Coordinates of C-alpha atoms in Angstrom, one line a residue:
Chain A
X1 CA 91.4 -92.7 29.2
X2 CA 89.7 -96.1 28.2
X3 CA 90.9 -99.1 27.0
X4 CA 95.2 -99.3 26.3
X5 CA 95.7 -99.1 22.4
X6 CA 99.1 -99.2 22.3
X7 CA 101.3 -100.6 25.0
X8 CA 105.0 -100.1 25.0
X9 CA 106.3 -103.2 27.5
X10 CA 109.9 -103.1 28.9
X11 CA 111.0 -102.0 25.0
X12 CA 114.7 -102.6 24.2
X13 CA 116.8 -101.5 21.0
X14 CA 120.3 -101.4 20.0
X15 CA 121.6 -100.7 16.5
X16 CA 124.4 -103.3 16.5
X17 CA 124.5 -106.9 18.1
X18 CA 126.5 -106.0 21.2
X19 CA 126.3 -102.1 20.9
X20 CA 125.5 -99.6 23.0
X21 CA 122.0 -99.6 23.5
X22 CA 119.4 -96.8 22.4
X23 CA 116.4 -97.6 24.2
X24 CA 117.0 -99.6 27.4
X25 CA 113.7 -100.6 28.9
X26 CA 110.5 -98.6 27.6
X27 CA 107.4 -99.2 28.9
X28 CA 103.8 -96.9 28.6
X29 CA 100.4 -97.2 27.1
X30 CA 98.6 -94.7 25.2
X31 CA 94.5 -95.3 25.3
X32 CA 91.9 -94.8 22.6
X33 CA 91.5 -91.7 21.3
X34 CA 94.5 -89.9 23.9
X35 CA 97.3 -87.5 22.0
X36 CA 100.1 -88.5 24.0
X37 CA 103.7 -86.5 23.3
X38 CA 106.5 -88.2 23.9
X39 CA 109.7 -86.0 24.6
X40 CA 113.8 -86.7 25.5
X41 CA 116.9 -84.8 24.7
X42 CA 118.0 -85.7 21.6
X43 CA 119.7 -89.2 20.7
X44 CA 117.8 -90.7 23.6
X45 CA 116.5 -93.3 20.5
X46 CA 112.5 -91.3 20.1
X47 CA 112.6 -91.7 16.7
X48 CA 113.9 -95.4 17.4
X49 CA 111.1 -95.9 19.4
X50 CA 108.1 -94.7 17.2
X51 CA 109.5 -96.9 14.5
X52 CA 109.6 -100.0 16.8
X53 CA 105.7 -99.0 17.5
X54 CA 105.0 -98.7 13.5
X55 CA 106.7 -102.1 13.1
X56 CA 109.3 -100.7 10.9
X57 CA 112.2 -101.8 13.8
X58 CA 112.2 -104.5 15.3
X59 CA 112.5 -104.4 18.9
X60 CA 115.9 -106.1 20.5
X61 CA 113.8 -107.0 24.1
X62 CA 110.5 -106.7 25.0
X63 CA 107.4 -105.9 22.8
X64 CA 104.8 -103.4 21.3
X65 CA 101.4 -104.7 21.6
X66 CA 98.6 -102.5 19.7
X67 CA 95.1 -103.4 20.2
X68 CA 96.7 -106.6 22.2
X69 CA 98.3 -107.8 19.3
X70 CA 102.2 -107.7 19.4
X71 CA 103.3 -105.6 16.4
X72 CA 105.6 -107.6 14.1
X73 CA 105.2 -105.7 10.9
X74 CA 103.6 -102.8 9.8
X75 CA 99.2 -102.7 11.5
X76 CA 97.4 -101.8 9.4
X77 CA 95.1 -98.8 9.9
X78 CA 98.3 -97.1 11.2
X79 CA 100.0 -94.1 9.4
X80 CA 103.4 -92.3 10.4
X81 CA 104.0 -88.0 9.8
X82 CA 107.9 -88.4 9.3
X83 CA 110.1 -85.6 10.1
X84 CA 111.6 -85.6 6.7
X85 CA 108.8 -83.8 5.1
X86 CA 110.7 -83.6 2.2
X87 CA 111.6 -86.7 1.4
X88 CA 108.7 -88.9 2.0
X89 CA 106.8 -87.1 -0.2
X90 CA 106.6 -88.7 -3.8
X91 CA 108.4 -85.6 -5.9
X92 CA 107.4 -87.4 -9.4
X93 CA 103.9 -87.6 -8.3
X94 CA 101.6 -84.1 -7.8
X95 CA 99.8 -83.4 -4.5
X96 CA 96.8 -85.1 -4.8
X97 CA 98.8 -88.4 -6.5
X98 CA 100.7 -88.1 -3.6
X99 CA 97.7 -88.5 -0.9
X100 CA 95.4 -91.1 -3.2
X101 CA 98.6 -93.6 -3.2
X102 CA 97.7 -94.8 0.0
X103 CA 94.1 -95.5 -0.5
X104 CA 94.8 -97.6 -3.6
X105 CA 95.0 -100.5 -1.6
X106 CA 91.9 -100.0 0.3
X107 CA 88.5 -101.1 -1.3
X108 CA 87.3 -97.6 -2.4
X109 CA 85.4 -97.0 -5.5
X110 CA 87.0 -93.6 -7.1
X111 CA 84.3 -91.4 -6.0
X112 CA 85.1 -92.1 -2.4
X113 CA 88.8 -91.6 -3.3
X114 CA 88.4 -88.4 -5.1
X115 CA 85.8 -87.3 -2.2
X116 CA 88.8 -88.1 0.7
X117 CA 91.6 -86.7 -0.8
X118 CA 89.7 -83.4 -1.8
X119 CA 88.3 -83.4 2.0
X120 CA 91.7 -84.4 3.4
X121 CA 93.5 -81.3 1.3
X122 CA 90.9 -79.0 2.2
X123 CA 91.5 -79.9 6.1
X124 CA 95.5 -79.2 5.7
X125 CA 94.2 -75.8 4.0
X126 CA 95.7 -77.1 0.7
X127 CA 92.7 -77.5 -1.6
X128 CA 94.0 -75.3 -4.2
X129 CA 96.8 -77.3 -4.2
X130 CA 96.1 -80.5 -5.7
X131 CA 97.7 -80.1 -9.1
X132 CA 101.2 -78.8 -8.0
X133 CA 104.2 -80.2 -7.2
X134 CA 105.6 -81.2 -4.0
X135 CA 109.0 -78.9 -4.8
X136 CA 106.6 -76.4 -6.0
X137 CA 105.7 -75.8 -2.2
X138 CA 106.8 -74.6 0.9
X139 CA 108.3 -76.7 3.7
X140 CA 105.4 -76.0 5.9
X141 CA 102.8 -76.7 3.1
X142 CA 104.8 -79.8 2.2
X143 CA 104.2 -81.4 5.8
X144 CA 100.5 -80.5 5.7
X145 CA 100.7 -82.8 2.2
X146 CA 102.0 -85.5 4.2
X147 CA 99.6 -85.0 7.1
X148 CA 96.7 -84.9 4.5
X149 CA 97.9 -88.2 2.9
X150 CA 98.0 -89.5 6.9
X151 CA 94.6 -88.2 7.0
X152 CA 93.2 -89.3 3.5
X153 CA 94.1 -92.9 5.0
X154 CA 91.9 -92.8 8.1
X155 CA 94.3 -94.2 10.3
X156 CA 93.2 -95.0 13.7
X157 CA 96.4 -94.5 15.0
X158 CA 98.7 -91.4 13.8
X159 CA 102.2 -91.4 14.6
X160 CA 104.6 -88.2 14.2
X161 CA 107.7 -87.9 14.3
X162 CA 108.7 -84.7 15.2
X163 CA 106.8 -83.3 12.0
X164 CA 107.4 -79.5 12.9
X165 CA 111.2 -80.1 13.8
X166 CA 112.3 -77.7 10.7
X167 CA 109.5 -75.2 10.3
X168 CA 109.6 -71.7 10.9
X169 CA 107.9 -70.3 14.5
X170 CA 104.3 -69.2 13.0
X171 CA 104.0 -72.0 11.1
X172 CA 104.8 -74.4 13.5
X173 CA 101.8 -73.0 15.6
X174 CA 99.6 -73.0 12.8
X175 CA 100.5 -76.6 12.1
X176 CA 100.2 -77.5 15.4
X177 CA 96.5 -76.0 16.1
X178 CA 96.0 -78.4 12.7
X179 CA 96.7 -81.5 14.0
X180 CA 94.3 -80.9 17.1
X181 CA 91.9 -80.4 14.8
X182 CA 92.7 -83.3 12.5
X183 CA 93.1 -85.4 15.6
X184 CA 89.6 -84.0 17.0
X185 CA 87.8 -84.4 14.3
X186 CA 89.0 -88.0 13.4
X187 CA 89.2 -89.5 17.2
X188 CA 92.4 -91.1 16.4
X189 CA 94.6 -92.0 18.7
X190 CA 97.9 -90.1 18.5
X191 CA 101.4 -90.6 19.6
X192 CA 103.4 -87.3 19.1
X193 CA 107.6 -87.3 19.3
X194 CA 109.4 -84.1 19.6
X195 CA 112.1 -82.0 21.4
X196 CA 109.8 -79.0 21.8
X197 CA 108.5 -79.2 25.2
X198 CA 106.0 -76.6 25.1
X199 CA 105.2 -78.4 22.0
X200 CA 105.0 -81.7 24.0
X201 CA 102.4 -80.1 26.5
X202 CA 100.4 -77.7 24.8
X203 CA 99.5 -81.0 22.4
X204 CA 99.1 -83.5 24.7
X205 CA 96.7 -85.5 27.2
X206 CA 99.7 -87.0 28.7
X207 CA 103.7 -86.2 28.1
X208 CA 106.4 -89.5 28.6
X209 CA 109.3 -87.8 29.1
X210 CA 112.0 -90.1 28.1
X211 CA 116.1 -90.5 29.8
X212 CA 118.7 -89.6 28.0
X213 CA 119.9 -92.8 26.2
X214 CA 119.8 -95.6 26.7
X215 CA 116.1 -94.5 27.3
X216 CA 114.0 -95.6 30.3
X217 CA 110.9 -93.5 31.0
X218 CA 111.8 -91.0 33.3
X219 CA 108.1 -89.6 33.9
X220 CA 104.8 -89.3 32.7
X221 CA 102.9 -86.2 33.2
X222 CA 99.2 -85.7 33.0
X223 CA 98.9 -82.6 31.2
X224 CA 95.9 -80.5 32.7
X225 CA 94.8 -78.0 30.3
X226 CA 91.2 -77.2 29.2
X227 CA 90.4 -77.9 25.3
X228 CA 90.3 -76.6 23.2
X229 CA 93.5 -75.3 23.1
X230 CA 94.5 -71.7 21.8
X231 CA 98.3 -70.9 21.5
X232 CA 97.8 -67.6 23.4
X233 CA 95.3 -68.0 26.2
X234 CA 96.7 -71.9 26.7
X235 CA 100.6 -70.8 26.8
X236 CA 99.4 -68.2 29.4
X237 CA 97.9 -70.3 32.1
X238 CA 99.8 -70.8 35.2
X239 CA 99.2 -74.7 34.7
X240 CA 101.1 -74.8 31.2
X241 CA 103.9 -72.8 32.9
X242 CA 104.2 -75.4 35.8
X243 CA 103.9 -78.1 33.6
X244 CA 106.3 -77.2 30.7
X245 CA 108.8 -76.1 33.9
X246 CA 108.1 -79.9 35.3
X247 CA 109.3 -81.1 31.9
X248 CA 111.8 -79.0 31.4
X249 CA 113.6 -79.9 34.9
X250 CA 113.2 -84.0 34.0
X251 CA 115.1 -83.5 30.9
X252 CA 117.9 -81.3 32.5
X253 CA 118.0 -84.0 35.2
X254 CA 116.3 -87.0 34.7
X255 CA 114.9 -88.6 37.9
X256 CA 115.3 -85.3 39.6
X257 CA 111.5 -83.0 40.0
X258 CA 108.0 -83.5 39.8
X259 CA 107.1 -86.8 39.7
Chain B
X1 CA 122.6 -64.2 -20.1
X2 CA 118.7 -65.4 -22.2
X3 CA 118.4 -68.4 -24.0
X4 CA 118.4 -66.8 -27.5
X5 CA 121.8 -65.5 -26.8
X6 CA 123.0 -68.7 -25.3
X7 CA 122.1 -70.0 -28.3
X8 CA 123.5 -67.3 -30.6
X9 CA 126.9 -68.0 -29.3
X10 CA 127.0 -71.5 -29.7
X11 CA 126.0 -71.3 -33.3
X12 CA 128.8 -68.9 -33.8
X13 CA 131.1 -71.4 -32.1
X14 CA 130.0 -73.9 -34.5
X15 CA 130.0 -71.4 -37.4
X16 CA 133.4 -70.6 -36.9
X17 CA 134.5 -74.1 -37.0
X18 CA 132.9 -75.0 -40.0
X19 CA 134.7 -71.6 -41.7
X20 CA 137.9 -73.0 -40.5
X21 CA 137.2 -76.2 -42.2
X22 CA 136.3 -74.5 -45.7
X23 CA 139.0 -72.1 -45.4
X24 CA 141.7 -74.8 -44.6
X25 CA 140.4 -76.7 -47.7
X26 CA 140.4 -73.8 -49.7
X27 CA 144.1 -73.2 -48.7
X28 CA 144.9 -77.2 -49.0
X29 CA 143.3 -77.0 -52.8
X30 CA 143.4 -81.0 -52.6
X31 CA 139.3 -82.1 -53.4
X32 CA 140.1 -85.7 -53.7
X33 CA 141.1 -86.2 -49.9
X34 CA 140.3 -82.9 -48.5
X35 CA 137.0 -81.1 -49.6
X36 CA 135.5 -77.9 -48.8
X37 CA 132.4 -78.2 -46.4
X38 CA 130.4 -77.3 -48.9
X39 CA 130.9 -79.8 -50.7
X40 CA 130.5 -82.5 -48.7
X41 CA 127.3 -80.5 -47.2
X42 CA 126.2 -80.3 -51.1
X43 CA 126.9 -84.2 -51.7
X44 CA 125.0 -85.1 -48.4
X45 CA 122.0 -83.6 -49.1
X46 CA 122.2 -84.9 -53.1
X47 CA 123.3 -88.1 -52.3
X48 CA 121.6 -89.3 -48.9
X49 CA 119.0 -87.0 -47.9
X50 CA 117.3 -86.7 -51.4
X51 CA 118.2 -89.9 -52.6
X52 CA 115.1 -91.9 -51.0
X53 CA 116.3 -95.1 -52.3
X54 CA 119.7 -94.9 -50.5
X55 CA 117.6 -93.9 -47.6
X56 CA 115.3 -96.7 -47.2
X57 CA 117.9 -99.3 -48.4
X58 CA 120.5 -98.3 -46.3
X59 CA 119.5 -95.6 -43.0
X60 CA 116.3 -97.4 -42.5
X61 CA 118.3 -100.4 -41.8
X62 CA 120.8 -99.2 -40.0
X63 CA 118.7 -97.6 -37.4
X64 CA 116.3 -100.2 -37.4
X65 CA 119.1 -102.9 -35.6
X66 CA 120.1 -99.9 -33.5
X67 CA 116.8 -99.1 -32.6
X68 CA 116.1 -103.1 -31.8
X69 CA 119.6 -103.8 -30.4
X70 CA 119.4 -100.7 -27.8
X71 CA 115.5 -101.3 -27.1
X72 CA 116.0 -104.6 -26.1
X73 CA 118.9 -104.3 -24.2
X74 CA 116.8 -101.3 -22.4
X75 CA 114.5 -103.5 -21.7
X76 CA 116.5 -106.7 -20.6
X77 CA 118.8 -103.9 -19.0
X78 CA 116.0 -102.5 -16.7
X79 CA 114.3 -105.5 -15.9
X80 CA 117.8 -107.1 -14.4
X81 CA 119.1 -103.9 -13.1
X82 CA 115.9 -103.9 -10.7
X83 CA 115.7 -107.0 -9.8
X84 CA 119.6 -107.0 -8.6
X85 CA 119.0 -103.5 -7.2
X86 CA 116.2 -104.8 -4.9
X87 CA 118.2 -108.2 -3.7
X88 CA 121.7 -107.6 -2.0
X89 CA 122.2 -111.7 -2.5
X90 CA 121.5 -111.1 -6.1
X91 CA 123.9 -108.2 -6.5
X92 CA 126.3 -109.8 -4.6
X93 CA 126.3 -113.3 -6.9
X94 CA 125.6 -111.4 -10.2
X95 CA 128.4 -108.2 -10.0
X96 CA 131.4 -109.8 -10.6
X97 CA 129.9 -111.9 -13.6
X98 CA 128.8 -108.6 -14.8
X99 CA 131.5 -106.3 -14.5
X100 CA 133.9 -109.3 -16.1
X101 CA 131.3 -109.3 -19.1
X102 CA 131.2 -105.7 -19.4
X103 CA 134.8 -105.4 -19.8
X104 CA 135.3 -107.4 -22.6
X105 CA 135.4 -104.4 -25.1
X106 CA 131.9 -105.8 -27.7
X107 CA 133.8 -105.3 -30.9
X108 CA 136.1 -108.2 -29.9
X109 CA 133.0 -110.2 -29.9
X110 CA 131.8 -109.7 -33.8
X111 CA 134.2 -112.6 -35.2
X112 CA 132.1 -114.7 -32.5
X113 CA 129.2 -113.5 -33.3
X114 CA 129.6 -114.3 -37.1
X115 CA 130.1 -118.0 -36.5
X116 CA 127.5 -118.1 -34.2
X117 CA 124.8 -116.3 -35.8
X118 CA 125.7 -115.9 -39.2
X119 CA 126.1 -112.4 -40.9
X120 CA 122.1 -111.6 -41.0
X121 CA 120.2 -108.9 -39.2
X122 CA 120.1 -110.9 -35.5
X123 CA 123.4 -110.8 -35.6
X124 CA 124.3 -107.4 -35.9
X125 CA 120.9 -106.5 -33.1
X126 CA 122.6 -108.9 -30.9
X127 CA 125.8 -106.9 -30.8
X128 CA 124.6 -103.9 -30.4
X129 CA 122.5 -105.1 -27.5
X130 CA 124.8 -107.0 -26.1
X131 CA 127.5 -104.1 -25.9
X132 CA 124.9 -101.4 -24.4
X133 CA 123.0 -103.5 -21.9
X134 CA 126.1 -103.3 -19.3
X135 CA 125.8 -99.2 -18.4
X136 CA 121.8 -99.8 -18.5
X137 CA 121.9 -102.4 -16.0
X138 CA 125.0 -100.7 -13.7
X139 CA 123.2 -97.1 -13.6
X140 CA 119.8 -98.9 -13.0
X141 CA 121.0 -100.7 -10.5
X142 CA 122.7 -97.6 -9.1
X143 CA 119.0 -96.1 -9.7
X144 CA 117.0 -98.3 -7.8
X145 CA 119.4 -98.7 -4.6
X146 CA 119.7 -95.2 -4.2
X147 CA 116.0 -94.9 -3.7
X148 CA 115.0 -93.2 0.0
X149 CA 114.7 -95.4 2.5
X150 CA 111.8 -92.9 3.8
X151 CA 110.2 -93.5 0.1
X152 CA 110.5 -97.4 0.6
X153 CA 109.2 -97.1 4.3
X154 CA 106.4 -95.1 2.9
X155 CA 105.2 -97.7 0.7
X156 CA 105.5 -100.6 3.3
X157 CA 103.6 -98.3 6.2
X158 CA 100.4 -97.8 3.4
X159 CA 100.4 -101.1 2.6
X160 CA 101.3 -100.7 -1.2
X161 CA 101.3 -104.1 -3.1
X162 CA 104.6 -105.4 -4.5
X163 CA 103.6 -104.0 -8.4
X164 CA 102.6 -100.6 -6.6
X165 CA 106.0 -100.0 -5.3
X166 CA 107.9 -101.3 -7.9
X167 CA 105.7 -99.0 -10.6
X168 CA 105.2 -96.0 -8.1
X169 CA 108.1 -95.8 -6.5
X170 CA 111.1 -98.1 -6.9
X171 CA 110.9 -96.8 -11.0
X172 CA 110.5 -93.9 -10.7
X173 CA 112.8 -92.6 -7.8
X174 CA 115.7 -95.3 -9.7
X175 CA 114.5 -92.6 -13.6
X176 CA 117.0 -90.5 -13.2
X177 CA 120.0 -93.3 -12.6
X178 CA 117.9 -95.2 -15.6
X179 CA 117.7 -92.8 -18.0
X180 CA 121.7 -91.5 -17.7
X181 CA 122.3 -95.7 -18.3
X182 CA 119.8 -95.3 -21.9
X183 CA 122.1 -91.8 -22.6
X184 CA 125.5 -93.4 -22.7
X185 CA 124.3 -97.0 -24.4
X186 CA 122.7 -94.7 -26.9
X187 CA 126.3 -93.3 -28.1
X188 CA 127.7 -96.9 -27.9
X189 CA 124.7 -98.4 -30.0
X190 CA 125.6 -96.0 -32.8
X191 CA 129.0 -97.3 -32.9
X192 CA 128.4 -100.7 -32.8
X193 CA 126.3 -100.3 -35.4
X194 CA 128.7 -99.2 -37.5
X195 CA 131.0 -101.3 -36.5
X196 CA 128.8 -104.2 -37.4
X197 CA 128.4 -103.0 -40.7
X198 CA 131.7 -102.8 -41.7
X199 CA 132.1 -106.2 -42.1
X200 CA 130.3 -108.8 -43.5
X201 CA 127.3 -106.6 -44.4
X202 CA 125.3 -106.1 -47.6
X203 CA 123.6 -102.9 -46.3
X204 CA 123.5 -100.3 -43.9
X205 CA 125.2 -97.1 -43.4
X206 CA 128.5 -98.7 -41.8
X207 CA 128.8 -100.9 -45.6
X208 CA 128.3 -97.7 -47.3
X209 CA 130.9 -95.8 -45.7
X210 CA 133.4 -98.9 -47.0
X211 CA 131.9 -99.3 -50.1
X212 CA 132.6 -95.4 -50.8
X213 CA 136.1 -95.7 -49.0
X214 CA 137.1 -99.1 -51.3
X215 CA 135.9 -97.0 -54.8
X216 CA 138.3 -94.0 -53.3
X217 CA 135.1 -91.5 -53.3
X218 CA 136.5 -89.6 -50.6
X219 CA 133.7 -87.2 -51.0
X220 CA 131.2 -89.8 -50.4
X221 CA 133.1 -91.2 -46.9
X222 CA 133.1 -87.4 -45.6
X223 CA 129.5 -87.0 -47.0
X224 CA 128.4 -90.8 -45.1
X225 CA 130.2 -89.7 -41.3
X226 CA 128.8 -86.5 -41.2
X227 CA 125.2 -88.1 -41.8
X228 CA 126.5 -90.1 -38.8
X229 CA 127.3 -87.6 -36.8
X230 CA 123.5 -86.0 -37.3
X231 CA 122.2 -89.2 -36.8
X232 CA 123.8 -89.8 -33.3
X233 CA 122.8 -86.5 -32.7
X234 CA 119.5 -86.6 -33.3
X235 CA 118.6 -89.9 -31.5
X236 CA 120.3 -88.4 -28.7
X237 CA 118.3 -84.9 -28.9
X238 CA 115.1 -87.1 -29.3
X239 CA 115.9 -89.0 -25.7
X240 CA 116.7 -86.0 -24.2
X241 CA 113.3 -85.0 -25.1
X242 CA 111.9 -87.4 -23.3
X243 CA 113.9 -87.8 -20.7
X244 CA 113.2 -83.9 -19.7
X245 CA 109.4 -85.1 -20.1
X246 CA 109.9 -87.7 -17.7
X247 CA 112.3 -86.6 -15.2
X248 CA 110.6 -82.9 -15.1
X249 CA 110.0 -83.2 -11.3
X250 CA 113.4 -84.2 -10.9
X251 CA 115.3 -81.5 -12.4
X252 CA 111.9 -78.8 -10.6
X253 CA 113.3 -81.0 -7.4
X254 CA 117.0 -80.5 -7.7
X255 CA 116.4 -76.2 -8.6
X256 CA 114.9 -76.3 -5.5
X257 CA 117.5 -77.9 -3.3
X258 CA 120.3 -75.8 -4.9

């Protein structure tokens, strides 16, 4: 790990003035270049949480610093992979319209933007794609879309948000092995929020397992796997055993387990 | 069952109808008040469709003002529709002015309208566009608020200017909601465009239809509302047109959720 890209200090949240609080006092730091995944039961405010770091919420206590700077609106050079596949695409605009949207507001001259979304769709395997329809495609093709419009945009830091939540099984793995290589190939730094704990630790440098809400950080766990990773040799070492087992017992009973 | 049946059985719906009508005028045996449908097919096409002169002195008018009344009002209708669909402070000055002025029925406004415009073509546009900008402006505003938060979010996270998310997204997510607001003022600018005409007019289709009522050519009233009829349906048929143009994702999106 080098230099902290995004710190997460003492991060409070609740929905209402005087509500029950979501996120209670969050605090972690992801360096440059590190996937980290960041797993809780559900309702323990992840989602909340990655949208306080995009500067889409705003934080009710404490602060989200990227690159030092305390995040008060959206950073630029930041993209998020929502969960909702389906509904942050553009459905009036085709594939391709879909990924160049975001580099209209970056100096490119067209060539360069024709060149990055054409490389970007070829990297989500969706190259003979570019004409169609996001309703024209699957759910698992529509999410590489969105992860290709991510990508089109260079962003150095890529937030998802449990992006494989409502794929089927082989997809999921396929998508997954795609975003290591996205993330490989770009460097970017990556934080990753699902429920799926082997998910979390077959991604991941690092895995912040998060209390049930309102969230603290209940543990973070080096994850120590070789890379690159392969969804059957990886899923069969003892270490990815131990270590999913490690997660799984903190979100059973937070507090309780490996430290 | 295939589209050319679907279609058989509607013409056979419509056929059947029109044979009622001829039959029951046949029966009644009156011509005066009650003619075949063959006649008043046979005087429509004699007296309005090949009479170019009644055509151009009298259609071409008519659905020039609707055509300017419910344009502008489109365009007035859209423009305020977004702009109090994006502001909650907006909506929540503007809708009670706006559903007051949307109640008062717009044929209660043409004795106004008279005094205060005179009886020329401006007054008549203004009407119509006054009476069909309310659902424009309601369903666009319904349009533009019902647009995905994730869509919005989308926009502000790729740092899309303000003209960039009001063309890309905010219009086109808020089409659908638009376009059913242009539908229904469409049916209401035909009316009113009668209506218009009936009083106070020296042309137009609506002055036609009194003129033929006031020398008791019954024939020619029948003949004069069934070109209305067509006409209503046509401009409507021609919107739908482009509306499936426009909104084809929409409907390609809506197949696929169902």
């Amino acid at each position: 790990m080098t230099s902290a890209r995004i710190e997460v200090e003492h991060l409070g949240y609740r929905y209402a003035a005087g509500g029950a609080p979501a996120l209670d006092d969050v605090s972690f730091s992801v360096g440059q270049g590190e996937f980290v995944s960041i797993v809780g039961p559900s309702g323990s405010g992840k989602t909340t949480l990655l949208r306080c770091v995009a500067g889409l919420a705003a934080p009710t206590s404490g602060e989200v610093r990227i690159d030092g700077v305390v995040v008060r609106d959206v950073p630029p050079g930041l993209a998020l992979v929502f969960q909702d596949y389906g509904r942050s695409l553009f459905g009036w605009m085709t594939v391709h319209d879909n990924v160049d949207l975001p580099l209209r507001r970056r100096a490119l001259s067209g060539e360069e933007r024709q060149r990055r979304v054409a490389s970007a769709l070829a990297e989500v395997g969706l190259a003979g794609s570019a004409a169609r329809y996001p309703w024209e495609l699957s759910g698992g093709m529509q999410q590489r879309v969105a992860i290709a419009r991510a990508v089109a945009y260079a962003p150095q830091i890529l937030l998802m948000d449990e992006p494989f939540a409502s794929v089927d099984a082989q997809t999921r793995s396929d998508l997954q092995d795609m975003a290591l290589s996205v993330w490989r190939a770009h460097g970017s730094t990556v934080l990753f929020v699902t429920h799926d704990i082997d998910e979390s630790v077959y991604l991941a440098d690092r895995v912040v397992v998060l209390s049930p809400a309102p969230a603290t950080v209940a543990a973070e766990i080096a994850v120590d796997l070789p890379r690159p990773r392969d969804q059957v040799e990886t899923r069969a070492m003892p270490a990815f055993v131990t270590q999913r087992a490690a997660v799984a017992r903190l979100i059973r009973r937070p507090g309780v387990g490996t430290p | 069952m295939n589209a050319l049946g679907g279609l058989a059985l509607r013409l056979s719906v419509l056929a059947a109808l029109l044979a009622t009508w001829q039959l029951m005028a046949v029966i009644v045996a009156d011509p005066v008040f009650w003619p075949t449908f063959t006649d008043v097919g046979a005087h429509l096409a004699s007296s309005w469709i090949a009479n170019p002169t009644r055509l151009a002195e009298h259609l071409l008018p008519s659905v020039a003002r609707l055509l300017a009344g419910w344009g502008a009002a489109a365009v007035a209708g859209i423009a305020v529709g977004v702009l109090i669909g994006l502001s909650r402070r907006a909506r929540d000055y503007v809708n009670p002015i706006i559903g007051f002025l949307r109640a008062i029925p717009p044929p209660a406004l043409l004795p106004l309208f008279i005094v205060l415009l005179g009886i020329g073509d401006g007054m008549k546009v203004a009407m119509i566009g006054f009476g069909v900008v309310w659902p424009i402006i309601f369903n666009t505003v319904d349009g533009v608020r019902s647009v995905n938060p994730l869509h919005t979010e989308t926009g502000r996270l790729y740092g899309l200017g303000a003209a960039d998310r009001l063309l890309r997204i905010v219009l086109p997510a808020a089409g659908p909601g638009i376009f059913a607001g242009l539908r229904i003022s469409l049916s209401i600018a035909v009316i009113l465009m009668v209506i218009s005409e009936l009083y106070a007019a020296t042309n137009g289709v609506g002055f036609q239809l009194v003129q033929a009522q006031r020398g008791f050519r019954t024939l020619d009233v029948w003949a004069t509302i069934l070109l209305l009829g067509i006409l209503g349906y046509a401009l409507n048929a021609m919107l739908e047109l482009v509306e499936g143009r426009a909104l084809r994702w929409h409907r390609g999106a809506m197949r696929t959720v169902a």
